[in-house]
Coordinates of C-alpha atoms and ligand atoms in Angstrom, one line a residue:
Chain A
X385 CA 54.3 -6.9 37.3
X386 CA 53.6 -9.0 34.3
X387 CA 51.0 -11.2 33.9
X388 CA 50.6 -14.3 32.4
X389 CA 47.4 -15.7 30.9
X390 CA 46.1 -18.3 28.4
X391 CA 45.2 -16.8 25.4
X392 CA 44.4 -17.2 21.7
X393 CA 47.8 -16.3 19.4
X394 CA 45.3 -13.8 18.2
X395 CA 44.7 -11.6 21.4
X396 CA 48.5 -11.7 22.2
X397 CA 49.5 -10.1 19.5
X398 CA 46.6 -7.5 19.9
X399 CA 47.9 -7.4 23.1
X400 CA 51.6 -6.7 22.0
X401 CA 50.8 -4.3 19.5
X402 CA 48.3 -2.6 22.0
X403 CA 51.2 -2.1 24.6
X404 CA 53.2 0.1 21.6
X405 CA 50.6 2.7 21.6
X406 CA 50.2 2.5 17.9
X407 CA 48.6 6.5 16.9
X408 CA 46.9 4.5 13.6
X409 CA 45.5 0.8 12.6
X410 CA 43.7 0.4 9.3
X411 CA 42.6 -2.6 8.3
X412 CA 40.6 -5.1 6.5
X413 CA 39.5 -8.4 7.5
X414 CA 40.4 -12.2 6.2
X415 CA 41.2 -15.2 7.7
X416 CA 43.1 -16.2 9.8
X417 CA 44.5 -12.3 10.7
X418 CA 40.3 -11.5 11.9
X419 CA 40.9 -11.8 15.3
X420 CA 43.9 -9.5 15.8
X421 CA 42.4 -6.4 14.4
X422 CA 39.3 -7.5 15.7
X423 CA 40.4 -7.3 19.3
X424 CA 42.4 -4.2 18.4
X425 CA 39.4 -2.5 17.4
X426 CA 37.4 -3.0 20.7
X427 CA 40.3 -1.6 22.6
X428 CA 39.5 1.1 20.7
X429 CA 36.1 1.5 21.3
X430 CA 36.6 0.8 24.8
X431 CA 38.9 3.7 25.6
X432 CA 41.5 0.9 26.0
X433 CA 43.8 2.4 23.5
X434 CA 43.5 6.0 22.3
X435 CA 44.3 4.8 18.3
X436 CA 42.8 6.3 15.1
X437 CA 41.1 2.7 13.9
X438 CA 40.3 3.0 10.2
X439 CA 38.3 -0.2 9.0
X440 CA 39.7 -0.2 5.1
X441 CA 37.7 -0.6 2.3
X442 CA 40.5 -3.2 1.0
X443 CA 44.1 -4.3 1.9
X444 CA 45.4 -1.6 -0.7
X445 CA 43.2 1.0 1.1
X446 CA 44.6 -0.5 4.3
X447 CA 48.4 -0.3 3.7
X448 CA 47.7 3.2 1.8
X449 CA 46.2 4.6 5.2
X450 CA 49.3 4.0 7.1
X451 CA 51.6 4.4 4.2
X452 CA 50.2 8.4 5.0
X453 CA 49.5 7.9 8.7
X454 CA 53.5 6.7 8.8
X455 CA 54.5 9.8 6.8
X456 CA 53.0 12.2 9.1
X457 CA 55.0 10.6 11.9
X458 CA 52.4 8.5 13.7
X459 CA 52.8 4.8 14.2
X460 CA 50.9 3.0 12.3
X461 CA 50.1 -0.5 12.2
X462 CA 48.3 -3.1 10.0
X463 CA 47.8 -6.8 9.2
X464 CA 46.7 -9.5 6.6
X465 CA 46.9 -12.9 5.2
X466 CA 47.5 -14.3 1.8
X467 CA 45.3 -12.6 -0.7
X468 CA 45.2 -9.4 1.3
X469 CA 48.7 -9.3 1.7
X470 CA 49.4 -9.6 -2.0
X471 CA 46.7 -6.8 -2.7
X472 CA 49.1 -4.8 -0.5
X473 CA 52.3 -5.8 -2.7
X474 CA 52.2 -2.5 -4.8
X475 CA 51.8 -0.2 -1.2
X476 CA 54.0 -2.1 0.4
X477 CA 57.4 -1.4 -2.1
X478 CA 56.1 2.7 -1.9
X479 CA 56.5 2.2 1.7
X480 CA 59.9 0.3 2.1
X481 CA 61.0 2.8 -1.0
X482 CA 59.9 6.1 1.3
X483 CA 61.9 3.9 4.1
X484 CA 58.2 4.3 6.1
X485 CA 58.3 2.3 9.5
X486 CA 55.2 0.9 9.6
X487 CA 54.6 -2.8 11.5
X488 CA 52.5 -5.6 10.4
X489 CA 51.7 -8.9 11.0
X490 CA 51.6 -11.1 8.2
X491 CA 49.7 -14.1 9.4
X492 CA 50.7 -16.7 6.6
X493 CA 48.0 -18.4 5.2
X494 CA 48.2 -20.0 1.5
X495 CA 47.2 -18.2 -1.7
X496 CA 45.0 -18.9 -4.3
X497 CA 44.3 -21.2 -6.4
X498 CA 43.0 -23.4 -5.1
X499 CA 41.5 -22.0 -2.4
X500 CA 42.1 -22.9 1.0
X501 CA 42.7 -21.1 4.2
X502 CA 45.2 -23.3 6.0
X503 CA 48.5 -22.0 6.5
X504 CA 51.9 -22.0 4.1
X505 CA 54.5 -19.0 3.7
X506 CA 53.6 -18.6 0.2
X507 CA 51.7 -15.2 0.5
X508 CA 54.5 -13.2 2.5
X509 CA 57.2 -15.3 0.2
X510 CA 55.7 -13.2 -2.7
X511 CA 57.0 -10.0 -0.5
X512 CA 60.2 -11.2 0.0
X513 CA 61.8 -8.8 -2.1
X514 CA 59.5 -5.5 -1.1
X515 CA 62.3 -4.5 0.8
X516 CA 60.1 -4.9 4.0
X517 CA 62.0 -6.9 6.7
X518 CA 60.4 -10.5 7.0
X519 CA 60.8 -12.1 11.3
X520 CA 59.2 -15.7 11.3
X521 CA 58.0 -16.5 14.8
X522 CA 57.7 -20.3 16.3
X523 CA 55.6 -19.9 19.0
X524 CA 52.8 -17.0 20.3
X525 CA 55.0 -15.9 23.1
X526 CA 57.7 -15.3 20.6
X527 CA 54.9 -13.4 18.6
X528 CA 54.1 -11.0 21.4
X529 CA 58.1 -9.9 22.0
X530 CA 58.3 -10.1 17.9
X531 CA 55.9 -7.5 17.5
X532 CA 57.7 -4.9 20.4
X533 CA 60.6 -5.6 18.9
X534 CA 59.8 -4.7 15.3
X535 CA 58.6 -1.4 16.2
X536 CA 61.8 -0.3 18.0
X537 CA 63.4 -1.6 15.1
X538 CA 61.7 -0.2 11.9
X539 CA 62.0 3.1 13.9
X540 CA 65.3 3.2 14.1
X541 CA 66.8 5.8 12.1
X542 CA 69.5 3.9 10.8
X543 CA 66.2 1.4 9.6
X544 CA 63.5 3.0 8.2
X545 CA 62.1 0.1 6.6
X546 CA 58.7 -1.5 7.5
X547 CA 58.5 -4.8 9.6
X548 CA 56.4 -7.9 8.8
X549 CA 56.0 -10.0 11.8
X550 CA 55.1 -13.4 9.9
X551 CA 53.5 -15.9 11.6
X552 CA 51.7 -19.1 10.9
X553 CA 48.1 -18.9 10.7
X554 CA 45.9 -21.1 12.8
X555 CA 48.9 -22.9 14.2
X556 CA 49.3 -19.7 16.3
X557 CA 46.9 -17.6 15.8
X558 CA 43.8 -19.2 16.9
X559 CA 45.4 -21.4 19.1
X560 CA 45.8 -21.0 22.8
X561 CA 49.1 -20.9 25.1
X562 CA 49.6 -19.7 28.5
X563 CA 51.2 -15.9 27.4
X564 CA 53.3 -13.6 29.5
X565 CA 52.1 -10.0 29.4
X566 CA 54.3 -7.9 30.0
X567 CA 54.1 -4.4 32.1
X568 CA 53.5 -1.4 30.2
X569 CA 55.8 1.0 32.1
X570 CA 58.6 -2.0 30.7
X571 CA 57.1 -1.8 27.4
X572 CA 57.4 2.0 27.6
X573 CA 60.5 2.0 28.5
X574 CA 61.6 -0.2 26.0
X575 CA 59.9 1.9 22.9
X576 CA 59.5 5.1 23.6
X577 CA 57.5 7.4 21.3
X578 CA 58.4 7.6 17.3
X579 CA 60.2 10.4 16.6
X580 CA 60.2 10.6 12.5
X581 CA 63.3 11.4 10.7
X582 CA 60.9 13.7 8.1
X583 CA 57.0 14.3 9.1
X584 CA 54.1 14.9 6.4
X585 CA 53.2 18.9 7.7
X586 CA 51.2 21.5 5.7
X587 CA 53.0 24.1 7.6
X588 CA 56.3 22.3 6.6
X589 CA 55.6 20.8 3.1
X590 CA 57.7 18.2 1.8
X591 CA 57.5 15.7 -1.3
X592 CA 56.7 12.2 -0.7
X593 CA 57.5 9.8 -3.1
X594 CA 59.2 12.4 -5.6
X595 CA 60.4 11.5 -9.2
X596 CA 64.3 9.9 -9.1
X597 CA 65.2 9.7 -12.9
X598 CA 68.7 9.1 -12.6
X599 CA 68.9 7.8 -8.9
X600 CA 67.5 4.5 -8.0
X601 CA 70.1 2.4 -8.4
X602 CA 71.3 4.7 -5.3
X603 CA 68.1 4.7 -3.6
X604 CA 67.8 0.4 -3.9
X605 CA 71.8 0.2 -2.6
X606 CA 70.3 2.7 0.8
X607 CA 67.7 0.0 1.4
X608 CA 69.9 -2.5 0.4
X609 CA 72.1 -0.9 3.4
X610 CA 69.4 -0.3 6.1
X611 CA 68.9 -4.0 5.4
X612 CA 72.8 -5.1 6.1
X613 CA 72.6 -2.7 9.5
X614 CA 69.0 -4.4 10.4
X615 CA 71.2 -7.8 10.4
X616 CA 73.4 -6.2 13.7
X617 CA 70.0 -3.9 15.2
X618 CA 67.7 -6.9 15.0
X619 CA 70.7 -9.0 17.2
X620 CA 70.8 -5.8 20.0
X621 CA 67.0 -5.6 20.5
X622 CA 66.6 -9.2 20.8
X623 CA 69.5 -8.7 23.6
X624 CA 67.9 -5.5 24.8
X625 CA 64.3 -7.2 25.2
X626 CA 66.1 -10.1 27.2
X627 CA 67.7 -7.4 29.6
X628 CA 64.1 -6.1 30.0
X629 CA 61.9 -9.4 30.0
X630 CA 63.8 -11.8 29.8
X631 CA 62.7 -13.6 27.1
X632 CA 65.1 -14.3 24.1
X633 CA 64.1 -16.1 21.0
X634 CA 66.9 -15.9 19.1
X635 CA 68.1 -12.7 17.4
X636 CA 68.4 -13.6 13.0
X637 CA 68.4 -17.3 13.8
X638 CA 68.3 -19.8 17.1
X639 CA 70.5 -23.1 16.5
X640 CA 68.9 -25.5 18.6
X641 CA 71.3 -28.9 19.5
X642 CA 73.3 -28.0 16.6
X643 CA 77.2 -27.6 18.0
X644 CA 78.0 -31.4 16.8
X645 CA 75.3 -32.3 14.6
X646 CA 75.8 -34.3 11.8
X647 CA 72.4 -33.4 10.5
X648 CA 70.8 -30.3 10.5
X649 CA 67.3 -29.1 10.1
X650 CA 66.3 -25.4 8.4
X651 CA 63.1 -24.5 8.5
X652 CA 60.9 -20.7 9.9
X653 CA 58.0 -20.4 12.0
X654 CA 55.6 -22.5 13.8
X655 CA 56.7 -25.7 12.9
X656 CA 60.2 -25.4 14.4
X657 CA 58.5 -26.1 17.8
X658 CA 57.5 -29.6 15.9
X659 CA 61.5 -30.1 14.8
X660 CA 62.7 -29.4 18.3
X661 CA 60.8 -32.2 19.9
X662 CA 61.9 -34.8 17.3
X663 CA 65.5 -33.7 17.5
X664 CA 64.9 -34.3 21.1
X665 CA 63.6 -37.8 20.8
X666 CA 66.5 -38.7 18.3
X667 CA 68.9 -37.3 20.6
X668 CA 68.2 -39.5 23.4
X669 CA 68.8 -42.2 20.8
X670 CA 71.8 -41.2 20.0
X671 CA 71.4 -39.4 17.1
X672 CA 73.3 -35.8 15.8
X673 CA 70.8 -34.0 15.0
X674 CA 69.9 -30.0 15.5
X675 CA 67.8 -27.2 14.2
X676 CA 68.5 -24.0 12.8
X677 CA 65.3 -21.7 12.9
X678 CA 65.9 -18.8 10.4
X679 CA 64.0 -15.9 12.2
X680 CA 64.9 -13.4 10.3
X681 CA 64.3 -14.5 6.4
X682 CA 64.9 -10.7 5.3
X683 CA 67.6 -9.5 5.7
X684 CA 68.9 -13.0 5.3
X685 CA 72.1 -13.9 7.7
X686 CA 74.1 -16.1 5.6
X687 CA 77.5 -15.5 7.4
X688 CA 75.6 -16.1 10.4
X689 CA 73.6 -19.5 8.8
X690 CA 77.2 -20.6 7.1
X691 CA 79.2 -20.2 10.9
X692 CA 76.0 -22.5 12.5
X693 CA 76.2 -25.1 9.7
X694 CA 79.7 -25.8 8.6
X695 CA 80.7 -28.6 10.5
X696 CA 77.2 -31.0 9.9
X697 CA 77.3 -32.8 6.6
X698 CA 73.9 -32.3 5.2
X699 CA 71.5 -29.3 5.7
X700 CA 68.0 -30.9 5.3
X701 CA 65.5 -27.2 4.5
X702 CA 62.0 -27.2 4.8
X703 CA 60.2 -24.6 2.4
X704 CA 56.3 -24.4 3.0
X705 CA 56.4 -22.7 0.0
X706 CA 57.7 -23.3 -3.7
X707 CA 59.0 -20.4 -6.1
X708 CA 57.2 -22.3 -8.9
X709 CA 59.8 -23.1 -11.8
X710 CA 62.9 -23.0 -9.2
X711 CA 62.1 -24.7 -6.1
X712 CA 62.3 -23.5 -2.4
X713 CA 62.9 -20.2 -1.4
X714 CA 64.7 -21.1 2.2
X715 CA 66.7 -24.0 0.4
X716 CA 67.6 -21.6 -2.6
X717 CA 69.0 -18.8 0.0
X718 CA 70.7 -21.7 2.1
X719 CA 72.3 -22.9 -1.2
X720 CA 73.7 -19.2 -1.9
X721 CA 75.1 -19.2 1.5
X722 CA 77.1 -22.1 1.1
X723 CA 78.4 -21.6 -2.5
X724 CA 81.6 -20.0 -2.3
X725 CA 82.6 -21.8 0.6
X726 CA 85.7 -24.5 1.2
X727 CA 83.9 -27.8 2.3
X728 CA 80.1 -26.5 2.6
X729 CA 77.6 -29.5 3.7
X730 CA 75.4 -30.9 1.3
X731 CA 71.8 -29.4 0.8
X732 CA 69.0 -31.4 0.7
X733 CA 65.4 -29.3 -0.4
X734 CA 62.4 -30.5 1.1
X735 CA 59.0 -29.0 0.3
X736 CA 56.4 -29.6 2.9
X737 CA 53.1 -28.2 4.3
X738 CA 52.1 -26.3 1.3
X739 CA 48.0 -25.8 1.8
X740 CA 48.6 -26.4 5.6
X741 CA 49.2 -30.1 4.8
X742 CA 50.6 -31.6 8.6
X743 CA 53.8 -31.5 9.0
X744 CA 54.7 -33.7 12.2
X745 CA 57.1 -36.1 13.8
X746 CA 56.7 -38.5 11.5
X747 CA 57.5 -36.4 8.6
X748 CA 60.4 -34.8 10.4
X749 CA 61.9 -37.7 10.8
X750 CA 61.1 -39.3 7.5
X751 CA 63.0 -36.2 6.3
X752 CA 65.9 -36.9 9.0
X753 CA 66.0 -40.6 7.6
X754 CA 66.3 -40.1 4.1
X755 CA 69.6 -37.5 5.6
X756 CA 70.8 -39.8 6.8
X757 CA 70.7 -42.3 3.4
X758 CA 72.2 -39.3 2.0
X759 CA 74.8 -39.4 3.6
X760 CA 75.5 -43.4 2.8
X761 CA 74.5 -42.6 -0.9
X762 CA 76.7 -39.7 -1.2
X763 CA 73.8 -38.6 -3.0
X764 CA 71.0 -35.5 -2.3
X765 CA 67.5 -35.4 -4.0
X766 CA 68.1 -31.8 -5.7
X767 CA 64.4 -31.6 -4.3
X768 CA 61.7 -33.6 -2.5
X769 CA 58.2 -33.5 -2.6
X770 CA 57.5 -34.4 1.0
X771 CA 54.2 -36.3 1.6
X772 CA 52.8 -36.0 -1.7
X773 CA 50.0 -38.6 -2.9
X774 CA 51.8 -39.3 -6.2
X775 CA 48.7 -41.7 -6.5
X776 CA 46.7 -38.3 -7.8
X777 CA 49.1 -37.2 -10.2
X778 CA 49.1 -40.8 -12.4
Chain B
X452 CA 73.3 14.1 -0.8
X453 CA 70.4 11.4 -1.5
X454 CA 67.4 12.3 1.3
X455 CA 66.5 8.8 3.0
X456 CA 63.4 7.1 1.1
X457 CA 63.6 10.4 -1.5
X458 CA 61.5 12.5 0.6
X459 CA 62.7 16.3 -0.2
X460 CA 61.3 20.1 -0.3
X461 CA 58.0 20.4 -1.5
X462 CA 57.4 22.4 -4.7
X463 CA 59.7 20.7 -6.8
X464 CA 57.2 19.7 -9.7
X465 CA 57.5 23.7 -11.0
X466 CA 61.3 22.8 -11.9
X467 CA 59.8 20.0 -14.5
X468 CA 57.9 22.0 -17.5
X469 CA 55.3 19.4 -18.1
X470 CA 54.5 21.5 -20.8
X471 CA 56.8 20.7 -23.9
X472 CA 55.0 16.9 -23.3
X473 CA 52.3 18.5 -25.6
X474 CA 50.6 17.4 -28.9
X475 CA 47.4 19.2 -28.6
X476 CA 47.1 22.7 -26.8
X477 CA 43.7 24.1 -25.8
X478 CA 42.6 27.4 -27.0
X479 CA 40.3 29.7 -25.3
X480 CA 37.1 31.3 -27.4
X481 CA 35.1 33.9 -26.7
X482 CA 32.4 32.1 -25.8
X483 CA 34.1 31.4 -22.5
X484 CA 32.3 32.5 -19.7
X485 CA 34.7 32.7 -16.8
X486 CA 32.8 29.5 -15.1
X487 CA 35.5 28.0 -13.9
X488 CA 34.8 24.7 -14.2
X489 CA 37.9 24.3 -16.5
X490 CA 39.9 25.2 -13.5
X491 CA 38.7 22.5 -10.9
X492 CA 39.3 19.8 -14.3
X493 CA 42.6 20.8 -15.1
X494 CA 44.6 17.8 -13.4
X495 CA 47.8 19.8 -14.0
X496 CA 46.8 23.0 -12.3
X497 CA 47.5 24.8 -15.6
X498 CA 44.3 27.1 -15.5
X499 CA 43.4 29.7 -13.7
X500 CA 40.1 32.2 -13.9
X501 CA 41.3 36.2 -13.1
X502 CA 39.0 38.9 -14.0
X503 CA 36.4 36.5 -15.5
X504 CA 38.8 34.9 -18.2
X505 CA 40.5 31.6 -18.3
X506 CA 44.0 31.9 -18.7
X507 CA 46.2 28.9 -19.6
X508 CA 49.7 28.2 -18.3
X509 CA 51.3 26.7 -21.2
X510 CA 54.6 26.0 -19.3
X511 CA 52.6 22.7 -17.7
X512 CA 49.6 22.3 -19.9
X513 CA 49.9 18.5 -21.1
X514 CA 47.2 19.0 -23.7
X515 CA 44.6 16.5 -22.3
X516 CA 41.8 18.2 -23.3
X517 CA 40.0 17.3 -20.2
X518 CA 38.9 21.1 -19.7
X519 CA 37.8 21.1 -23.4
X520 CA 35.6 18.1 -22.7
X521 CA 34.1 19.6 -19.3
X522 CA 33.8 23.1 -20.6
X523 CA 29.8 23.6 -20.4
X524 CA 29.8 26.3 -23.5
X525 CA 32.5 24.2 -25.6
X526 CA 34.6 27.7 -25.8
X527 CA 37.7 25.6 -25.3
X528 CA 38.9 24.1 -28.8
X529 CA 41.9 21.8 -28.9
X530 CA 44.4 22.5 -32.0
X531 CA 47.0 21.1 -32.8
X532 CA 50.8 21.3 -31.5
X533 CA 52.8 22.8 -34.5
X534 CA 56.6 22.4 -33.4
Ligands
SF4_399 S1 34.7 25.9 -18.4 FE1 34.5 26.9 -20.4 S2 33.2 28.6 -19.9 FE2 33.9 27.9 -17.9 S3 35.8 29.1 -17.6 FE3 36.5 27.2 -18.6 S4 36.5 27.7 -20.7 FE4 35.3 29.3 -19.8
SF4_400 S1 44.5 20.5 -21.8 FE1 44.5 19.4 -19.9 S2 46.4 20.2 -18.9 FE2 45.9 21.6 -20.5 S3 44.7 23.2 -19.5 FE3 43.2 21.7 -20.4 S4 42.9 20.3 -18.7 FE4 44.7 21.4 -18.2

């Protein structure tokens, strides 16, 4: 039977990741990702969970000890936040490159400077490209399935690719929610052991990360390919986990009120949960209104994104992020979806909640309002600064 | 056929002579004792101690002078690379 507790966001995932019998965990500690490994680590040392637990001497060292406990053919499994996860950046491309499936959590907190330690998607924005697959989660519950999920699916031999579970930190992680648990004979069942495509063996030696002089172009397209199949596996296992537990949270995307919505909302991660209940208040007042929550940013489902929004008649994006010269990353990808279609809806960027700034009701539907003049206006903002004290910039 | 994530059979370094990469070569004196601490240097493998005497594999020697500089009795003098 499952069981269903309240918990931090923190100890769920532990508990997620616990029930997938990782063989190895290295990591190194920073805020706001402490408390997974943390409570990882005293399964450990209780007998809990019968894992190698390497405490790194730095996020490189971290992502470099599963980077070789991945090519032996354990599972291996690590997490960071912001800094740390850019100190992995170089590790992480080896790792999608040698198409190792190692899991982590990516709990997004904002890089430096300045300093801060509240929440954005900047730091695992800066890995969009690694060629790791990127799943935003919106709530802890969706973080617990996330994580089963992603193992099943960065093993898969038509994968191979390393899965970042990104979710928002503080917002989930150190908050608390009642969380189903689920059985581990189900969970099991539902993963079964790794079974590597090519194992690191001295008896068996083989060359990891070899010298391709006249090959990468071929090597990228593979990845590139792994990528475009991820976009039909990540849709099964979402299916598949449903079967099992019943829980679904969308597969690449979940489009929430959005069938005759005039207006629709983009956005990834925590703050969807925020957009859902506004959507619901302007629904009951008439209002057409919906949400489309991007789960999976990478691979990015633009067929899938272009089918949920081409009857509305603006696209409002969030980005808790900014690609600094350019704009937002979600709105940019949205735009590119859209292009080279008959009739697309308009595309109003909205950046909001960089440095954890609150985004709430209020600025949902300020964002919904200005839509809506839009619309009137026949005119988009090619980007709005949402919420920012203009006051400190004169 | 491309190996997923470029894994392949070990050993495959040997088929890339490192060697012709060289502008200095070291050369062995006779002061050379047979220490071997050349050998453990060498970050190329390229030495190896039989019978007391350091021989060089020239095929992969890069020419670093790294054994030259760690070589206790300086018997290891880098020249160099005429072409
Ligand atoms: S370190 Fe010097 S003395 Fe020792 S084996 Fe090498 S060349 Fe000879
Ligand atoms: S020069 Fe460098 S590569 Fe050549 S034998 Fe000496 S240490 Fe090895």
């Amino acid at each position: 039977m499952s069981r269903t507790a309240v918990m931090e966001g923190s100890f769920a995932v532990a508990e997620a990741v616990k029930a997938c019998r990782p063989e190895v965990i290295a990591a190194y500690p920073i805020s706001p990702q402490t408390h997974i490994i943390e409570e990882l680590s005293k399964y450990v040392a209780d007998n809990e969970l019968s894992s190698k637990y390497v405490r790194a001497d730095s996020e490189f060292s971290a992502a470099s000890i599963v980077y070789g406990s991945s090519g032996t053919g354990a599972r291996s499994y690590t997490a960071s936040s912001s800094q740390g996860l850019l100190l992995m950046t170089e590790v992480l491309y080896a790792m999608a490159g040698t198409r190792l499936p190692v899991v982590l959590t990516g709990v997004n907190r904002t890089v430096s400077a300045p300093i801060t330690i509240q929440p954005d998607h900047q730091d695992t924005m800066a890995l969009r490209d690694t060629g790791v697959i990127q799943i935003y989660v919106e709530n802890i519950q969706e973080a617990y399935a996330t994580h089963i999920q992603a193992f099943k699916l960065a093993e898969d031999h038509d994968i191979l690719l390393p899965v970042m579970v990104c979710m928002d930190g503080w917002i989930l992680t150190h908050t608390f929610e009642p969380v189903k648990i689920e059985e581990q004979e189900l969970v099991d069942k539902f993963l079964p052991p790794f079974v590597p495509k090519y194992r690191l063996d001295p008896k068996n030696p083989l060359t990891y990360g070899s010298y391709g002089d006249d090959e990468v172009p071929e090597f990228r397209y593979m990845m590139h390919f792994a990528m475009e199949k991820a976009k039909t596996k990540i849709q099964l296992i979402a299916e598949e986990y449903k079967e099992i537990f019943g829980d679904y949270f969308g597969g690449l995307t979940e489009a929430y009120k959005c069938e005759d919505a005039e207006i629709i909302l983009v956005a990834m991660g925590s703050v969807i949960g925020t957009i859902k209940e506004t959507i619901d208040q302007l629904r009951s007042e008439g209002k057409k209104v919906g949400v489309l929550k991007v789960r999976t940013y990478r691979p990015f489902p633009a067929e899938e994104i272009f089918e949920i929004v081409k009857n509305a008649k603006i696209v409002a994006v969030i980005d808790k992020s900014i690609s600094v010269g350019q704009g937002g990353q979600l709105a940019t990808d949205i735009k590119a979806a859209l292009i080279n279609k008959k009739t697309p809806p308009l595309v109003y960027s909205c950046i909001a909640g960089m440095g954890g700034r609150e985004v709430n009701i209020n600025t949902v539907k300020y964002i919904i309002n200005k839509s809506e003049n839009s619309l009137i206006t026949n005119q988009v903002p090619d980007i709005d600064y949402i919420e920012i004290k203009r006051q400190y910039l004169e | 056929m491309l190996t997923i994530g470029a894994v392949c059979e070990a050993g495959k370094s040997r088929l890339n002579k490192t060697g012709s990469w060289r502008d200095y070569y070291p050369e062995i004196t006779a002061k050379c004792t047979g220490c071997g601490i050349c050998e453990l240097f060498c970050p190329d493998s390229s030495i190896t101690i039989i019978d007391k005497k350091c021989i060089i594999n020239y095929d992969y020697c890069k020419g670093c002078g790294i054994c030259a500089n760690e070589c206790p009795k300086t018997a290891i003098l880098m020249k160099e690379e005429r072409k």
